[in-house]
């Protein structure tokens, strides 16, 4: 280990003094070659390399550091996966990536994960894929961000993998805009084998009576749910049906998403226990789930904070929230507290009835709420708007 760090120190000093000169590197690196080759290989393996490889690696390491912005350690590791003696092809690839908007960091990340891309033919391999993704609507920044994070996409066959998947998605989603939205949710939509998941799962949805617009909703916003193995997906669909969901409604596919995969099911179980702690029965929980499937995907912290405010601060019955679970999605700071503060002032002053429900306070759009609860009582309570905006505290009014 001490030998390795000593060698790395020598190499670092060497790179600094080489001033990025490839010729100087090739000449001076010879004194370090034997140490370099023995250390770069695992010590328990014989460091027997062909002469050609031994001559190439110092050049490759230098190129990766100077042209691709890799650290010396990363460059040494990557040099075991790629060999070249001339910078001509790699230079063309790097210039192409920069031209398509890839940043230095994104290029470095791309090459570190997929070093063989440096030897790809720019015009025959890379440009067709880059142009394809740009043609369906990815902006330059989205293209660079997507492909540098999911580098496998650039190794997929355009004709045999990417385009067939695109054609299937287009037949279901009908627009490139929705395909791009789905891809942003999960780049794996272009990596899975559609014949093993996407195609049979979409077919099963249609057989189950799910209309086109709902299939599109699921595939656009929650593609990972449709990418499950066929057996697991069909089991989830049957479970959702048994819970009383109507296939023709959007809540059906939202419930599929909420119950898809081990991760989501674990969250569902956790939410179930949290709601039970607030006195909800199993029927209450399932009723709320049928109304708002994603109420079973909220974090424990979000549920607890909202329920605590509704029940302990506002005095509303816990089960009233089960009847209108959409209120759990609202921001406590931006919507719930400002509106409830106004409501409490009006209630205290006897300007509204005590039996006003939380739905009349929390559900209306902002314009309607202001008209009904703020502007109407401006003369009686001039400070209402300031309270709503958080500029004045409600205590004492």
XYZ file of C-alpha atoms in Angstrom:
397
model
C 0.000 0.000 0.000
C 2.861 2.364 0.879
C 4.418 1.617 -2.499
C 1.161 2.534 -4.231
C 0.854 5.916 -2.524
C 4.509 6.626 -3.199
C 3.991 5.836 -6.876
C 0.829 7.936 -7.040
C 2.771 10.847 -5.529
C 5.464 10.433 -8.193
C 2.822 10.285 -10.916
C 1.072 13.393 -9.617
C 4.312 15.362 -9.558
C 5.095 14.028 -13.007
C 1.758 15.203 -14.455
C 2.181 18.671 -12.992
C 5.630 19.075 -14.523
C 4.672 17.554 -17.858
C 2.503 20.629 -18.592
C 0.065 18.434 -20.532
C 2.717 17.512 -23.100
C 1.959 14.063 -24.502
C 5.473 13.745 -25.947
C 7.058 14.549 -22.601
C 4.803 12.041 -20.924
C 5.758 9.233 -23.289
C 9.464 9.938 -22.862
C 9.602 10.424 -19.105
C 6.992 7.900 -18.136
C 9.250 5.024 -19.112
C 11.115 5.273 -15.802
C 7.848 4.690 -13.939
C 6.366 2.072 -16.267
C 7.357 -1.079 -14.392
C 6.193 0.245 -11.015
C 3.015 1.588 -12.588
C 2.129 -1.681 -14.283
C 2.750 -3.806 -11.213
C 0.718 -1.548 -8.939
C -2.177 -0.993 -11.350
C -2.711 -4.743 -11.411
C -3.946 -6.454 -8.270
C -0.831 -7.633 -6.378
C -2.107 -11.196 -6.266
C -2.293 -11.445 -10.061
C 0.699 -11.788 -12.376
C 1.473 -8.448 -13.988
C 2.256 -9.903 -17.387
C 1.100 -7.579 -20.158
C 1.803 -7.506 -23.831
C 4.331 -4.924 -24.891
C 1.762 -2.974 -26.905
C -0.528 -2.523 -23.887
C 2.395 -1.559 -21.691
C 3.292 1.179 -24.148
C -0.275 2.419 -24.544
C -1.367 2.818 -20.936
C 0.838 5.781 -19.933
C -0.493 7.673 -22.960
C -4.094 6.697 -22.189
C -3.788 7.731 -18.539
C -2.331 11.083 -19.546
C -5.095 11.661 -22.075
C -7.835 10.788 -19.592
C -6.417 13.223 -17.039
C -5.666 16.109 -19.385
C -8.521 15.828 -21.886
C -11.332 14.174 -19.916
C -10.682 15.768 -16.505
C -10.477 12.429 -14.721
C -8.555 12.175 -11.478
C -5.304 10.269 -11.700
C -6.766 7.395 -9.710
C -9.840 7.186 -11.980
C -7.698 7.465 -15.089
C -5.549 4.527 -13.982
C -8.663 2.415 -13.374
C -10.286 3.424 -16.673
C -7.085 2.758 -18.633
C -7.522 -0.948 -17.893
C -10.754 -0.920 -19.913
C -9.682 1.011 -22.983
C -6.576 1.267 -25.161
C -5.668 3.672 -27.931
C -2.427 5.072 -29.310
C -3.778 8.137 -31.098
C -5.962 10.943 -29.728
C -7.707 11.393 -33.084
C -10.907 9.417 -32.410
C -11.250 10.405 -28.722
C -10.733 14.064 -29.672
C -13.595 13.838 -32.163
C -15.869 12.241 -29.554
C -15.085 14.890 -26.932
C -15.593 17.711 -29.430
C -18.938 16.199 -30.409
C -20.120 15.946 -26.801
C -19.125 19.535 -26.110
C -20.968 20.605 -29.247
C -24.124 18.924 -27.931
C -23.929 20.849 -24.674
C -22.184 18.391 -22.356
C -20.265 20.133 -19.576
C -16.765 19.137 -18.481
C -18.204 17.377 -15.429
C -20.805 15.520 -17.493
C -18.181 14.381 -20.001
C -15.916 13.222 -17.187
C -18.773 11.262 -15.636
C -19.728 9.742 -18.984
C -16.184 8.602 -19.807
C -15.558 7.264 -16.322
C -18.662 5.047 -16.580
C -18.451 4.202 -20.300
C -14.818 4.668 -21.382
C -15.303 2.750 -24.633
C -17.494 5.587 -25.884
C -14.230 7.423 -26.567
C -13.626 4.990 -29.415
C -17.162 5.146 -30.831
C -17.568 6.414 -34.369
C -19.015 9.921 -33.921
C -21.021 10.022 -37.152
C -22.130 6.393 -37.344
C -22.808 5.659 -33.669
C -23.150 8.754 -31.508
C -24.714 11.436 -33.696
C -27.726 9.302 -34.763
C -28.587 8.597 -31.093
C -28.040 12.182 -29.977
C -30.116 13.488 -32.864
C -32.865 10.970 -32.181
C -33.320 12.033 -28.571
C -33.119 15.678 -29.553
C -35.713 15.125 -32.288
C -38.315 13.821 -29.837
C -38.058 16.956 -27.716
C -35.147 16.766 -25.289
C -33.438 20.150 -24.976
C -29.638 20.371 -25.081
C -29.398 20.637 -21.299
C -31.872 17.778 -20.766
C -30.040 15.642 -23.311
C -26.675 16.148 -21.624
C -28.068 15.649 -18.133
C -30.013 12.512 -19.076
C -27.279 10.759 -21.040
C -24.498 11.587 -18.587
C -26.518 10.173 -15.686
C -27.847 7.121 -17.554
C -24.850 6.326 -19.731
C -26.219 2.956 -20.863
C -28.531 4.751 -23.303
C -25.604 5.610 -25.571
C -24.592 1.955 -25.757
C -28.043 0.727 -26.815
C -28.687 -0.102 -30.461
C -30.729 2.677 -32.040
C -32.359 0.452 -34.663
C -32.891 -2.681 -32.575
C -33.637 -1.274 -29.107
C -34.328 2.452 -28.872
C -36.538 3.008 -31.922
C -38.755 -0.088 -31.361
C -39.365 1.057 -27.777
C -40.123 4.566 -28.995
C -42.612 3.276 -31.568
C -44.469 1.286 -28.913
C -44.554 4.259 -26.537
C -45.817 6.482 -29.347
C -48.642 4.029 -30.061
C -49.788 4.334 -26.439
C -48.909 7.901 -25.464
C -49.572 9.396 -28.915
C -47.169 12.328 -28.479
C -43.423 12.893 -28.155
C -44.087 15.314 -25.319
C -45.515 12.528 -23.168
C -42.701 10.168 -24.157
C -40.135 12.729 -23.005
C -42.092 13.224 -19.763
C -42.036 9.463 -19.186
C -38.319 9.318 -19.957
C -37.608 12.090 -17.452
C -39.416 10.065 -14.818
C -37.384 6.976 -15.609
C -34.734 6.593 -18.303
C -35.162 2.850 -17.849
C -38.212 3.125 -20.079
C -35.732 2.894 -22.987
C -33.591 0.193 -21.378
C -36.079 -2.532 -20.496
C -37.157 -5.134 -23.021
C -40.673 -3.910 -23.960
C -41.837 -7.367 -24.978
C -41.262 -8.653 -21.423
C -42.976 -5.879 -19.478
C -44.342 -2.794 -21.235
C -46.234 -4.511 -24.042
C -47.916 -7.308 -22.015
C -48.635 -4.997 -19.062
C -50.296 -2.344 -21.215
C -52.290 -5.087 -22.940
C -53.456 -6.400 -19.548
C -54.591 -2.934 -18.503
C -56.718 -2.635 -21.621
C -58.128 -6.134 -21.116
C -59.055 -5.085 -17.572
C -61.154 -2.214 -18.897
C -58.706 0.640 -18.302
C -59.310 3.359 -20.941
C -56.574 4.831 -23.135
C -56.313 8.115 -21.221
C -55.737 6.300 -17.919
C -53.138 3.971 -19.445
C -51.408 7.063 -20.794
C -51.539 8.701 -17.358
C -49.823 5.740 -15.706
C -47.161 5.312 -18.388
C -46.391 9.033 -18.583
C -46.117 9.857 -14.894
C -45.331 6.508 -13.261
C -43.544 4.392 -15.902
C -41.749 2.320 -13.277
C -45.102 0.766 -12.346
C -45.595 -0.523 -15.904
C -42.014 -1.811 -16.086
C -42.655 -4.472 -13.452
C -42.450 -8.125 -14.339
C -45.693 -9.209 -15.952
C -46.669 -11.586 -13.148
C -46.178 -8.952 -10.424
C -47.982 -6.286 -12.430
C -51.033 -8.457 -13.094
C -51.188 -9.391 -9.413
C -51.187 -5.687 -8.462
C -53.975 -4.930 -10.946
C -56.098 -7.737 -9.505
C -55.446 -6.487 -5.960
C -56.574 -2.982 -6.911
C -59.769 -4.391 -8.425
C -60.490 -6.347 -5.248
C -60.162 -3.134 -3.223
C -63.125 -1.715 -5.100
C -61.464 0.623 -7.573
C -63.263 1.331 -10.854
C -60.973 0.588 -13.865
C -62.438 3.443 -15.890
C -61.372 6.068 -13.332
C -57.912 7.602 -12.976
C -57.788 6.534 -9.328
C -57.456 2.938 -10.566
C -54.031 3.507 -12.144
C -52.932 5.764 -9.276
C -53.679 2.876 -6.925
C -51.618 0.567 -9.146
C -48.705 2.958 -8.737
C -49.183 3.150 -4.960
C -49.037 -0.653 -4.685
C -46.294 -1.286 -7.254
C -42.983 -2.697 -6.110
C -41.660 -3.577 -2.666
C -40.731 0.030 -1.907
C -44.194 1.452 -2.496
C -45.877 -1.427 -0.695
C -43.639 -0.812 2.307
C -44.681 2.864 2.320
C -48.337 1.794 2.022
C -48.014 -0.434 5.094
C -46.297 2.351 7.035
C -49.062 4.833 6.185
C -51.658 2.275 7.260
C -50.100 2.086 10.724
C -49.798 5.880 11.030
C -53.460 6.436 10.183
C -54.459 3.732 12.666
C -52.643 5.697 15.381
C -55.010 8.582 14.658
C -58.027 6.383 15.251
C -58.867 5.463 11.670
C -60.439 2.056 11.144
C -59.449 -0.246 8.306
C -62.570 0.867 6.439
C -61.629 4.533 6.999
C -58.167 3.932 5.573
C -59.397 2.012 2.538
C -62.073 4.645 1.916
C -59.419 7.388 1.968
C -57.225 5.279 -0.309
C -60.036 4.895 -2.837
C -60.594 8.658 -2.857
C -56.910 9.648 -2.946
C -54.622 6.672 -3.697
C -51.480 8.697 -3.097
C -52.598 9.406 0.476
C -50.894 6.057 1.105
C -47.583 7.368 -0.231
C -47.152 10.363 2.071
C -44.290 10.479 4.548
C -44.980 9.791 8.215
C -43.729 13.295 9.044
C -46.163 14.919 6.607
C -49.126 12.919 7.897
C -48.293 13.515 11.555
C -47.787 17.281 11.207
C -50.993 17.785 9.230
C -53.110 15.533 11.438
C -51.737 17.166 14.584
C -52.768 20.589 13.309
C -56.202 19.506 12.110
C -57.080 17.550 15.253
C -55.205 19.274 18.079
C -55.086 22.864 16.824
C -58.341 23.117 14.881
C -60.336 20.562 16.855
C -61.630 18.733 13.809
C -62.508 15.028 14.233
C -59.757 12.741 12.979
C -62.178 10.759 10.837
C -63.277 13.960 9.070
C -59.875 13.991 7.387
C -60.422 10.386 6.275
C -63.541 11.596 4.482
C -61.573 14.297 2.645
C -57.966 12.999 2.431
C -56.998 15.483 -0.281
C -56.353 18.065 2.473
C -53.333 16.006 3.561
C -51.558 17.006 0.357
C -51.821 20.743 1.008
C -48.860 22.708 2.335
C -49.192 23.336 6.045
C -47.301 26.635 5.891
C -48.598 27.987 2.584
C -52.244 26.898 2.623
C -53.534 25.182 5.732
C -52.302 27.525 8.484
C -53.030 30.822 6.632
C -56.586 29.758 5.791
C -57.320 28.241 9.164
C -56.019 31.378 10.899
C -58.532 33.476 8.956
C -61.252 30.926 9.680
C -60.580 30.989 13.440
C -60.737 34.798 13.581
C -64.077 34.849 11.784
C -65.366 32.056 14.009
C -64.273 33.849 17.184
C -66.038 37.034 16.107
C -69.193 35.119 15.245
C -69.038 36.105 11.584
C -69.322 32.522 10.315
C -71.044 29.394 11.579
C -69.139 26.941 13.732
C -70.296 23.999 11.639
C -68.327 25.163 8.579
C -66.404 22.155 7.308
C -62.712 21.935 6.539
C -63.591 21.398 2.879
C -65.236 24.825 2.597
C -62.075 26.377 4.025
C -59.312 24.375 2.353
C -60.643 23.211 -1.018
C -61.583 26.444 -2.866
C -58.992 27.994 -5.183
C -57.241 31.029 -3.710
C -59.332 33.616 -5.560
C -62.557 32.033 -4.334
C -61.241 31.719 -0.770
C -60.188 35.377 -0.625
C -63.542 36.476 -1.974
C -65.537 34.328 0.442
C -63.520 34.652 3.650
C -61.347 37.780 3.384
C -62.810 40.457 1.115
C -66.353 39.876 2.365
C -65.341 40.724 5.938
C -62.857 43.510 5.226
C -64.885 46.174 7.027
C -65.422 44.052 10.141
C -61.803 42.772 10.292
C -59.450 44.944 8.165
C -56.415 42.875 9.247
C -57.672 39.624 7.675
C -55.594 39.949 4.513
C -52.451 40.661 6.539
C -53.162 37.618 8.698
C -53.641 35.487 5.587
C -50.346 36.766 4.161
C -48.528 36.058 7.418
C -47.740 39.720 8.089
C -49.862 39.917 11.235
C -50.404 37.227 13.872
C -53.985 36.193 14.533
C -53.629 36.284 18.325
C -55.488 39.180 19.897
C -57.684 40.013 16.903
